[in-house]
Amino acid sequence: MRSNKPRSQPQPPEENIQSFIAGAERQESSAYPWQSPNVRPDVTKVFNLRLPEDVYLKLKYLSDKQRRRSMQTICQDAIEPYIEQELKKLLDSGV
């Protein structure tokens, strides 16, 4: 039986390595994570929400009765203003 030695991977050019290291050491200039230049408003992130069964069923009922609004949309419409309000309070307090 013949044994094959694993082939070595080609090494990236030195400039790619140095560029990678420099990027890791770079400090972010934005004050808050949502102000980073890497944040894109067209990217949607998934966040699971645990709800008590009765609240879930109420949300589902609303969504079923308002055919143009999904459960996700209802939650997003409710939570975005709350997040902005809480951020304003937090930032105004100097934290």
PDB file of N, CA and C in Angstrom:
ATOM      1  N   MET A   1       0.836  -1.166   0.000  1.00  0.00           N
ATOM      2  CA  MET A   1       0.000   0.000   0.000  1.00  0.00           C
ATOM      3  C   MET A   1       0.890   1.242   0.000  1.00  0.00           C
ATOM      4  N   ARG A   2       0.504   2.178  -0.801  1.00  0.00           N
ATOM      5  CA  ARG A   2       1.322   3.375  -0.956  1.00  0.00           C
ATOM      6  C   ARG A   2       0.821   4.476  -0.031  1.00  0.00           C
ATOM      7  N   SER A   3       1.721   5.141   0.616  1.00  0.00           N
ATOM      8  CA  SER A   3       1.379   6.233   1.524  1.00  0.00           C
ATOM      9  C   SER A   3       1.727   7.561   0.855  1.00  0.00           C
ATOM     10  N   ASN A   4       0.779   8.474   0.860  1.00  0.00           N
ATOM     11  CA  ASN A   4       1.026   9.799   0.293  1.00  0.00           C
ATOM     12  C   ASN A   4       1.273  10.798   1.412  1.00  0.00           C
ATOM     13  N   LYS A   5       2.324  11.563   1.255  1.00  0.00           N
ATOM     14  CA  LYS A   5       2.571  12.631   2.212  1.00  0.00           C
ATOM     15  C   LYS A   5       1.594  13.769   1.918  1.00  0.00           C
ATOM     16  N   PRO A   6       1.085  14.417   2.963  1.00  0.00           N
ATOM     17  CA  PRO A   6       0.212  15.563   2.702  1.00  0.00           C
ATOM     18  C   PRO A   6       0.996  16.670   2.007  1.00  0.00           C
ATOM     19  N   ARG A   7       0.363  17.273   1.062  1.00  0.00           N
ATOM     20  CA  ARG A   7       1.016  18.358   0.335  1.00  0.00           C
ATOM     21  C   ARG A   7       1.020  19.613   1.199  1.00  0.00           C
ATOM     22  N   SER A   8       2.088  20.353   1.106  1.00  0.00           N
ATOM     23  CA  SER A   8       2.157  21.595   1.883  1.00  0.00           C
ATOM     24  C   SER A   8       1.330  22.669   1.179  1.00  0.00           C
ATOM     25  N   GLN A   9       0.703  23.506   1.988  1.00  0.00           N
ATOM     26  CA  GLN A   9      -0.108  24.596   1.458  1.00  0.00           C
ATOM     27  C   GLN A   9       0.811  25.722   0.994  1.00  0.00           C
ATOM     28  N   PRO A  10       0.489  26.366  -0.120  1.00  0.00           N
ATOM     29  CA  PRO A  10       1.314  27.495  -0.558  1.00  0.00           C
ATOM     30  C   PRO A  10       1.210  28.635   0.463  1.00  0.00           C
ATOM     31  N   GLN A  11       2.312  29.274   0.721  1.00  0.00           N
ATOM     32  CA  GLN A  11       2.341  30.367   1.687  1.00  0.00           C
ATOM     33  C   GLN A  11       1.879  31.661   1.014  1.00  0.00           C
ATOM     34  N   PRO A  12       1.052  32.463   1.718  1.00  0.00           N
ATOM     35  CA  PRO A  12       0.630  33.739   1.139  1.00  0.00           C
ATOM     36  C   PRO A  12       1.814  34.703   1.080  1.00  0.00           C
ATOM     37  N   PRO A  13       1.770  35.652   0.165  1.00  0.00           N
ATOM     38  CA  PRO A  13       2.858  36.629   0.079  1.00  0.00           C
ATOM     39  C   PRO A  13       3.012  37.389   1.400  1.00  0.00           C
ATOM     40  N   GLU A  14       4.220  37.812   1.689  1.00  0.00           N
ATOM     41  CA  GLU A  14       4.533  38.513   2.942  1.00  0.00           C
ATOM     42  C   GLU A  14       3.673  39.768   3.112  1.00  0.00           C
ATOM     43  N   GLU A  15       3.386  40.471   2.017  1.00  0.00           N
ATOM     44  CA  GLU A  15       2.584  41.698   2.126  1.00  0.00           C
ATOM     45  C   GLU A  15       1.166  41.387   2.603  1.00  0.00           C
ATOM     46  N   ASN A  16       0.601  40.247   2.209  1.00  0.00           N
ATOM     47  CA  ASN A  16      -0.726  39.862   2.692  1.00  0.00           C
ATOM     48  C   ASN A  16      -0.701  39.589   4.186  1.00  0.00           C
ATOM     49  N   ILE A  17       0.355  38.952   4.645  1.00  0.00           N
ATOM     50  CA  ILE A  17       0.481  38.657   6.071  1.00  0.00           C
ATOM     51  C   ILE A  17       0.573  39.952   6.864  1.00  0.00           C
ATOM     52  N   GLN A  18       1.415  40.875   6.409  1.00  0.00           N
ATOM     53  CA  GLN A  18       1.593  42.146   7.119  1.00  0.00           C
ATOM     54  C   GLN A  18       0.305  42.970   7.102  1.00  0.00           C
ATOM     55  N   SER A  19      -0.423  42.937   6.004  1.00  0.00           N
ATOM     56  CA  SER A  19      -1.694  43.653   5.912  1.00  0.00           C
ATOM     57  C   SER A  19      -2.705  43.083   6.900  1.00  0.00           C
ATOM     58  N   PHE A  20      -2.731  41.766   7.019  1.00  0.00           N
ATOM     59  CA  PHE A  20      -3.635  41.109   7.961  1.00  0.00           C
ATOM     60  C   PHE A  20      -3.297  41.505   9.393  1.00  0.00           C
ATOM     61  N   ILE A  21      -2.027  41.497   9.739  1.00  0.00           N
ATOM     62  CA  ILE A  21      -1.593  41.861  11.090  1.00  0.00           C
ATOM     63  C   ILE A  21      -1.924  43.322  11.383  1.00  0.00           C
ATOM     64  N   ALA A  22      -1.681  44.199  10.429  1.00  0.00           N
ATOM     65  CA  ALA A  22      -1.968  45.622  10.626  1.00  0.00           C
ATOM     66  C   ALA A  22      -3.459  45.847  10.847  1.00  0.00           C
ATOM     67  N   GLY A  23      -4.292  45.112  10.144  1.00  0.00           N
ATOM     68  CA  GLY A  23      -5.740  45.250  10.322  1.00  0.00           C
ATOM     69  C   GLY A  23      -6.187  44.806  11.693  1.00  0.00           C
ATOM     70  N   ALA A  24      -5.552  43.785  12.235  1.00  0.00           N
ATOM     71  CA  ALA A  24      -5.907  43.291  13.564  1.00  0.00           C
ATOM     72  C   ALA A  24      -5.482  44.266  14.644  1.00  0.00           C
ATOM     73  N   GLU A  25      -4.410  44.997  14.414  1.00  0.00           N
ATOM     74  CA  GLU A  25      -3.903  45.929  15.419  1.00  0.00           C
ATOM     75  C   GLU A  25      -4.551  47.302  15.331  1.00  0.00           C
ATOM     76  N   ARG A  26      -5.282  47.572  14.265  1.00  0.00           N
ATOM     77  CA  ARG A  26      -5.886  48.887  14.067  1.00  0.00           C
ATOM     78  C   ARG A  26      -6.975  49.124  15.106  1.00  0.00           C
ATOM     79  N   GLN A  27      -6.989  50.293  15.684  1.00  0.00           N
ATOM     80  CA  GLN A  27      -8.006  50.674  16.657  1.00  0.00           C
ATOM     81  C   GLN A  27      -9.207  51.253  15.920  1.00  0.00           C
ATOM     82  N   GLU A  28     -10.380  50.901  16.386  1.00  0.00           N
ATOM     83  CA  GLU A  28     -11.598  51.458  15.805  1.00  0.00           C
ATOM     84  C   GLU A  28     -11.727  52.915  16.233  1.00  0.00           C
ATOM     85  N   SER A  29     -12.071  53.788  15.305  1.00  0.00           N
ATOM     86  CA  SER A  29     -12.180  55.206  15.616  1.00  0.00           C
ATOM     87  C   SER A  29     -13.590  55.592  16.053  1.00  0.00           C
ATOM     88  N   SER A  30     -14.570  54.728  15.829  1.00  0.00           N
ATOM     89  CA  SER A  30     -15.939  55.075  16.190  1.00  0.00           C
ATOM     90  C   SER A  30     -16.147  54.902  17.692  1.00  0.00           C
ATOM     91  N   ALA A  31     -16.998  55.754  18.237  1.00  0.00           N
ATOM     92  CA  ALA A  31     -17.259  55.728  19.675  1.00  0.00           C
ATOM     93  C   ALA A  31     -18.175  54.571  20.056  1.00  0.00           C
ATOM     94  N   TYR A  32     -19.075  54.199  19.172  1.00  0.00           N
ATOM     95  CA  TYR A  32     -20.062  53.167  19.472  1.00  0.00           C
ATOM     96  C   TYR A  32     -20.034  52.099  18.380  1.00  0.00           C
ATOM     97  N   PRO A  33     -20.359  50.867  18.738  1.00  0.00           N
ATOM     98  CA  PRO A  33     -20.276  49.777  17.751  1.00  0.00           C
ATOM     99  C   PRO A  33     -21.134  50.005  16.510  1.00  0.00           C
ATOM    100  N   TRP A  34     -22.276  50.622  16.650  1.00  0.00           N
ATOM    101  CA  TRP A  34     -23.176  50.818  15.510  1.00  0.00           C
ATOM    102  C   TRP A  34     -22.690  51.939  14.593  1.00  0.00           C
ATOM    103  N   GLN A  35     -21.643  52.668  14.990  1.00  0.00           N
ATOM    104  CA  GLN A  35     -21.088  53.730  14.151  1.00  0.00           C
ATOM    105  C   GLN A  35     -19.853  53.273  13.380  1.00  0.00           C
ATOM    106  N   SER A  36     -19.479  52.032  13.528  1.00  0.00           N
ATOM    107  CA  SER A  36     -18.306  51.500  12.840  1.00  0.00           C
ATOM    108  C   SER A  36     -18.507  51.573  11.328  1.00  0.00           C
ATOM    109  N   PRO A  37     -17.458  51.866  10.587  1.00  0.00           N
ATOM    110  CA  PRO A  37     -17.595  51.912   9.126  1.00  0.00           C
ATOM    111  C   PRO A  37     -17.929  50.548   8.520  1.00  0.00           C
ATOM    112  N   ASN A  38     -17.734  49.482   9.288  1.00  0.00           N
ATOM    113  CA  ASN A  38     -18.042  48.135   8.787  1.00  0.00           C
ATOM    114  C   ASN A  38     -19.512  47.771   8.927  1.00  0.00           C
ATOM    115  N   VAL A  39     -20.290  48.578   9.638  1.00  0.00           N
ATOM    116  CA  VAL A  39     -21.706  48.277   9.850  1.00  0.00           C
ATOM    117  C   VAL A  39     -22.482  48.678   8.609  1.00  0.00           C
ATOM    118  N   ARG A  40     -23.274  47.740   8.122  1.00  0.00           N
ATOM    119  CA  ARG A  40     -24.067  47.986   6.915  1.00  0.00           C
ATOM    120  C   ARG A  40     -25.548  47.908   7.253  1.00  0.00           C
ATOM    121  N   PRO A  41     -26.311  48.941   6.919  1.00  0.00           N
ATOM    122  CA  PRO A  41     -27.746  48.928   7.225  1.00  0.00           C
ATOM    123  C   PRO A  41     -28.533  47.902   6.419  1.00  0.00           C
ATOM    124  N   ASP A  42     -27.956  47.400   5.335  1.00  0.00           N
ATOM    125  CA  ASP A  42     -28.669  46.418   4.519  1.00  0.00           C
ATOM    126  C   ASP A  42     -28.474  44.989   5.020  1.00  0.00           C
ATOM    127  N   VAL A  43     -27.645  44.792   6.037  1.00  0.00           N
ATOM    128  CA  VAL A  43     -27.413  43.463   6.603  1.00  0.00           C
ATOM    129  C   VAL A  43     -28.356  43.260   7.779  1.00  0.00           C
ATOM    130  N   THR A  44     -29.072  42.157   7.769  1.00  0.00           N
ATOM    131  CA  THR A  44     -30.004  41.833   8.843  1.00  0.00           C
ATOM    132  C   THR A  44     -29.404  40.733   9.698  1.00  0.00           C
ATOM    133  N   LYS A  45     -29.396  40.954  10.995  1.00  0.00           N
ATOM    134  CA  LYS A  45     -28.900  39.958  11.942  1.00  0.00           C
ATOM    135  C   LYS A  45     -30.083  39.277  12.611  1.00  0.00           C
ATOM    136  N   VAL A  46     -29.915  38.010  12.929  1.00  0.00           N
ATOM    137  CA  VAL A  46     -30.979  37.228  13.553  1.00  0.00           C
ATOM    138  C   VAL A  46     -30.789  37.245  15.063  1.00  0.00           C
ATOM    139  N   PHE A  47     -31.882  37.453  15.773  1.00  0.00           N
ATOM    140  CA  PHE A  47     -31.876  37.431  17.228  1.00  0.00           C
ATOM    141  C   PHE A  47     -33.121  36.672  17.668  1.00  0.00           C
ATOM    142  N   ASN A  48     -32.921  35.582  18.391  1.00  0.00           N
ATOM    143  CA  ASN A  48     -34.057  34.795  18.867  1.00  0.00           C
ATOM    144  C   ASN A  48     -34.651  35.447  20.102  1.00  0.00           C
ATOM    145  N   LEU A  49     -35.951  35.441  20.170  1.00  0.00           N
ATOM    146  CA  LEU A  49     -36.656  36.064  21.286  1.00  0.00           C
ATOM    147  C   LEU A  49     -37.512  35.016  21.974  1.00  0.00           C
ATOM    148  N   ARG A  50     -37.287  34.844  23.260  1.00  0.00           N
ATOM    149  CA  ARG A  50     -38.094  33.898  24.032  1.00  0.00           C
ATOM    150  C   ARG A  50     -39.290  34.651  24.595  1.00  0.00           C
ATOM    151  N   LEU A  51     -40.462  34.143  24.301  1.00  0.00           N
ATOM    152  CA  LEU A  51     -41.698  34.751  24.790  1.00  0.00           C
ATOM    153  C   LEU A  51     -42.500  33.719  25.562  1.00  0.00           C
ATOM    154  N   PRO A  52     -43.186  34.166  26.605  1.00  0.00           N
ATOM    155  CA  PRO A  52     -44.141  33.248  27.243  1.00  0.00           C
ATOM    156  C   PRO A  52     -45.195  32.849  26.205  1.00  0.00           C
ATOM    157  N   GLU A  53     -45.754  31.679  26.374  1.00  0.00           N
ATOM    158  CA  GLU A  53     -46.682  31.161  25.370  1.00  0.00           C
ATOM    159  C   GLU A  53     -47.856  32.097  25.123  1.00  0.00           C
ATOM    160  N   ASP A  54     -48.406  32.684  26.181  1.00  0.00           N
ATOM    161  CA  ASP A  54     -49.561  33.562  25.983  1.00  0.00           C
ATOM    162  C   ASP A  54     -49.191  34.805  25.166  1.00  0.00           C
ATOM    163  N   VAL A  55     -48.005  35.362  25.394  1.00  0.00           N
ATOM    164  CA  VAL A  55     -47.565  36.532  24.625  1.00  0.00           C
ATOM    165  C   VAL A  55     -47.305  36.132  23.176  1.00  0.00           C
ATOM    166  N   TYR A  56     -46.698  34.974  22.971  1.00  0.00           N
ATOM    167  CA  TYR A  56     -46.464  34.474  21.620  1.00  0.00           C
ATOM    168  C   TYR A  56     -47.784  34.324  20.863  1.00  0.00           C
ATOM    169  N   LEU A  57     -48.780  33.752  21.513  1.00  0.00           N
ATOM    170  CA  LEU A  57     -50.075  33.543  20.853  1.00  0.00           C
ATOM    171  C   LEU A  57     -50.766  34.867  20.551  1.00  0.00           C
ATOM    172  N   LYS A  58     -50.599  35.850  21.419  1.00  0.00           N
ATOM    173  CA  LYS A  58     -51.155  37.184  21.145  1.00  0.00           C
ATOM    174  C   LYS A  58     -50.471  37.803  19.929  1.00  0.00           C
ATOM    175  N   LEU A  59     -49.161  37.681  19.881  1.00  0.00           N
ATOM    176  CA  LEU A  59     -48.402  38.205  18.748  1.00  0.00           C
ATOM    177  C   LEU A  59     -48.812  37.510  17.456  1.00  0.00           C
ATOM    178  N   LYS A  60     -48.962  36.211  17.505  1.00  0.00           N
ATOM    179  CA  LYS A  60     -49.384  35.446  16.329  1.00  0.00           C
ATOM    180  C   LYS A  60     -50.782  35.872  15.893  1.00  0.00           C
ATOM    181  N   TYR A  61     -51.674  36.096  16.849  1.00  0.00           N
ATOM    182  CA  TYR A  61     -53.036  36.533  16.553  1.00  0.00           C
ATOM    183  C   TYR A  61     -53.004  37.892  15.840  1.00  0.00           C
ATOM    184  N   LEU A  62     -52.195  38.813  16.361  1.00  0.00           N
ATOM    185  CA  LEU A  62     -52.066  40.123  15.710  1.00  0.00           C
ATOM    186  C   LEU A  62     -51.575  39.972  14.276  1.00  0.00           C
ATOM    187  N   SER A  63     -50.573  39.155  14.100  1.00  0.00           N
ATOM    188  CA  SER A  63     -50.010  38.951  12.773  1.00  0.00           C
ATOM    189  C   SER A  63     -51.027  38.321  11.825  1.00  0.00           C
ATOM    190  N   ASP A  64     -51.791  37.363  12.328  1.00  0.00           N
ATOM    191  CA  ASP A  64     -52.809  36.709  11.497  1.00  0.00           C
ATOM    192  C   ASP A  64     -53.908  37.678  11.089  1.00  0.00           C
ATOM    193  N   LYS A  65     -54.271  38.585  11.987  1.00  0.00           N
ATOM    194  CA  LYS A  65     -55.355  39.532  11.702  1.00  0.00           C
ATOM    195  C   LYS A  65     -54.880  40.703  10.848  1.00  0.00           C
ATOM    196  N   GLN A  66     -53.598  41.011  10.927  1.00  0.00           N
ATOM    197  CA  GLN A  66     -53.023  42.093  10.125  1.00  0.00           C
ATOM    198  C   GLN A  66     -52.144  41.449   9.062  1.00  0.00           C
ATOM    199  N   ARG A  67     -52.721  40.955   8.039  1.00  0.00           N
ATOM    200  CA  ARG A  67     -52.046  40.104   7.058  1.00  0.00           C
ATOM    201  C   ARG A  67     -50.775  40.712   6.472  1.00  0.00           C
ATOM    202  N   ARG A  68     -50.673  42.005   6.453  1.00  0.00           N
ATOM    203  CA  ARG A  68     -49.491  42.624   5.857  1.00  0.00           C
ATOM    204  C   ARG A  68     -48.335  42.758   6.842  1.00  0.00           C
ATOM    205  N   ARG A  69     -48.543  42.380   8.091  1.00  0.00           N
ATOM    206  CA  ARG A  69     -47.496  42.530   9.103  1.00  0.00           C
ATOM    207  C   ARG A  69     -47.122  41.175   9.681  1.00  0.00           C
ATOM    208  N   SER A  70     -45.867  40.826   9.516  1.00  0.00           N
ATOM    209  CA  SER A  70     -45.388  39.563  10.079  1.00  0.00           C
ATOM    210  C   SER A  70     -45.101  39.746  11.569  1.00  0.00           C
ATOM    211  N   MET A  71     -44.913  38.637  12.250  1.00  0.00           N
ATOM    212  CA  MET A  71     -44.561  38.693  13.667  1.00  0.00           C
ATOM    213  C   MET A  71     -43.226  39.427  13.832  1.00  0.00           C
ATOM    214  N   GLN A  72     -42.295  39.191  12.918  1.00  0.00           N
ATOM    215  CA  GLN A  72     -41.003  39.872  12.962  1.00  0.00           C
ATOM    216  C   GLN A  72     -41.175  41.385  12.831  1.00  0.00           C
ATOM    217  N   THR A  73     -42.010  41.809  11.887  1.00  0.00           N
ATOM    218  CA  THR A  73     -42.225  43.234  11.658  1.00  0.00           C
ATOM    219  C   THR A  73     -42.865  43.894  12.865  1.00  0.00           C
ATOM    220  N   ILE A  74     -43.845  43.239  13.455  1.00  0.00           N
ATOM    221  CA  ILE A  74     -44.506  43.787  14.640  1.00  0.00           C
ATOM    222  C   ILE A  74     -43.489  43.987  15.759  1.00  0.00           C
ATOM    223  N   CYS A  75     -42.651  42.984  16.001  1.00  0.00           N
ATOM    224  CA  CYS A  75     -41.629  43.085  17.056  1.00  0.00           C
ATOM    225  C   CYS A  75     -40.603  44.163  16.730  1.00  0.00           C
ATOM    226  N   GLN A  76     -40.162  44.214  15.493  1.00  0.00           N
ATOM    227  CA  GLN A  76     -39.165  45.209  15.102  1.00  0.00           C
ATOM    228  C   GLN A  76     -39.719  46.622  15.238  1.00  0.00           C
ATOM    229  N   ASP A  77     -40.973  46.831  14.814  1.00  0.00           N
ATOM    230  CA  ASP A  77     -41.594  48.149  14.942  1.00  0.00           C
ATOM    231  C   ASP A  77     -41.727  48.574  16.398  1.00  0.00           C
ATOM    232  N   ALA A  78     -41.904  47.604  17.290  1.00  0.00           N
ATOM    233  CA  ALA A  78     -42.047  47.919  18.708  1.00  0.00           C
ATOM    234  C   ALA A  78     -40.699  48.143  19.385  1.00  0.00           C
ATOM    235  N   ILE A  79     -39.695  47.388  19.002  1.00  0.00           N
ATOM    236  CA  ILE A  79     -38.429  47.421  19.740  1.00  0.00           C
ATOM    237  C   ILE A  79     -37.486  48.544  19.304  1.00  0.00           C
ATOM    238  N   GLU A  80     -37.512  48.944  18.048  1.00  0.00           N
ATOM    239  CA  GLU A  80     -36.591  49.988  17.587  1.00  0.00           C
ATOM    240  C   GLU A  80     -36.768  51.304  18.340  1.00  0.00           C
ATOM    241  N   PRO A  81     -37.997  51.822  18.488  1.00  0.00           N
ATOM    242  CA  PRO A  81     -38.143  53.065  19.267  1.00  0.00           C
ATOM    243  C   PRO A  81     -37.700  52.897  20.719  1.00  0.00           C
ATOM    244  N   TYR A  82     -37.954  51.733  21.301  1.00  0.00           N
ATOM    245  CA  TYR A  82     -37.544  51.481  22.679  1.00  0.00           C
ATOM    246  C   TYR A  82     -36.020  51.497  22.801  1.00  0.00           C
ATOM    247  N   ILE A  83     -35.333  50.878  21.864  1.00  0.00           N
ATOM    248  CA  ILE A  83     -33.868  50.861  21.880  1.00  0.00           C
ATOM    249  C   ILE A  83     -33.321  52.279  21.762  1.00  0.00           C
ATOM    250  N   GLU A  84     -33.864  53.065  20.845  1.00  0.00           N
ATOM    251  CA  GLU A  84     -33.421  54.451  20.680  1.00  0.00           C
ATOM    252  C   GLU A  84     -33.650  55.255  21.959  1.00  0.00           C
ATOM    253  N   GLN A  85     -34.791  55.068  22.594  1.00  0.00           N
ATOM    254  CA  GLN A  85     -35.125  55.768  23.839  1.00  0.00           C
ATOM    255  C   GLN A  85     -34.142  55.385  24.947  1.00  0.00           C
ATOM    256  N   GLU A  86     -33.866  54.098  25.093  1.00  0.00           N
ATOM    257  CA  GLU A  86     -32.945  53.634  26.134  1.00  0.00           C
ATOM    258  C   GLU A  86     -31.518  54.115  25.865  1.00  0.00           C
ATOM    259  N   LEU A  87     -31.101  54.119  24.597  1.00  0.00           N
ATOM    260  CA  LEU A  87     -29.773  54.628  24.258  1.00  0.00           C
ATOM    261  C   LEU A  87     -29.657  56.107  24.587  1.00  0.00           C
ATOM    262  N   LYS A  88     -30.694  56.865  24.263  1.00  0.00           N
ATOM    263  CA  LYS A  88     -30.686  58.301  24.562  1.00  0.00           C
ATOM    264  C   LYS A  88     -30.541  58.525  26.057  1.00  0.00           C
ATOM    265  N   LYS A  89     -31.307  57.794  26.867  1.00  0.00           N
ATOM    266  CA  LYS A  89     -31.203  57.934  28.323  1.00  0.00           C
ATOM    267  C   LYS A  89     -29.802  57.567  28.800  1.00  0.00           C
ATOM    268  N   LEU A  90     -29.261  56.484  28.284  1.00  0.00           N
ATOM    269  CA  LEU A  90     -27.941  56.020  28.700  1.00  0.00           C
ATOM    270  C   LEU A  90     -26.856  57.023  28.314  1.00  0.00           C
ATOM    271  N   LEU A  91     -26.909  57.512  27.080  1.00  0.00           N
ATOM    272  CA  LEU A  91     -25.891  58.446  26.609  1.00  0.00           C
ATOM    273  C   LEU A  91     -26.024  59.808  27.275  1.00  0.00           C
ATOM    274  N   ASP A  92     -27.252  60.238  27.555  1.00  0.00           N
ATOM    275  CA  ASP A  92     -27.461  61.511  28.247  1.00  0.00           C
ATOM    276  C   ASP A  92     -26.961  61.462  29.682  1.00  0.00           C
ATOM    277  N   SER A  93     -26.947  60.267  30.277  1.00  0.00           N
ATOM    278  CA  SER A  93     -26.481  60.130  31.658  1.00  0.00           C
ATOM    279  C   SER A  93     -24.954  60.091  31.733  1.00  0.00           C
ATOM    280  N   GLY A  94     -24.290  60.033  30.581  1.00  0.00           N
ATOM    281  CA  GLY A  94     -22.836  60.055  30.550  1.00  0.00           C
ATOM    282  C   GLY A  94     -22.173  58.713  30.720  1.00  0.00           C
ATOM    283  N   VAL A  95     -22.913  57.646  30.603  1.00  0.00           N
ATOM    284  CA  VAL A  95     -22.330  56.306  30.759  1.00  0.00           C
ATOM    285  C   VAL A  95     -21.658  55.880  29.480  1.00  0.00           C
TER     286      VAL A  95
END
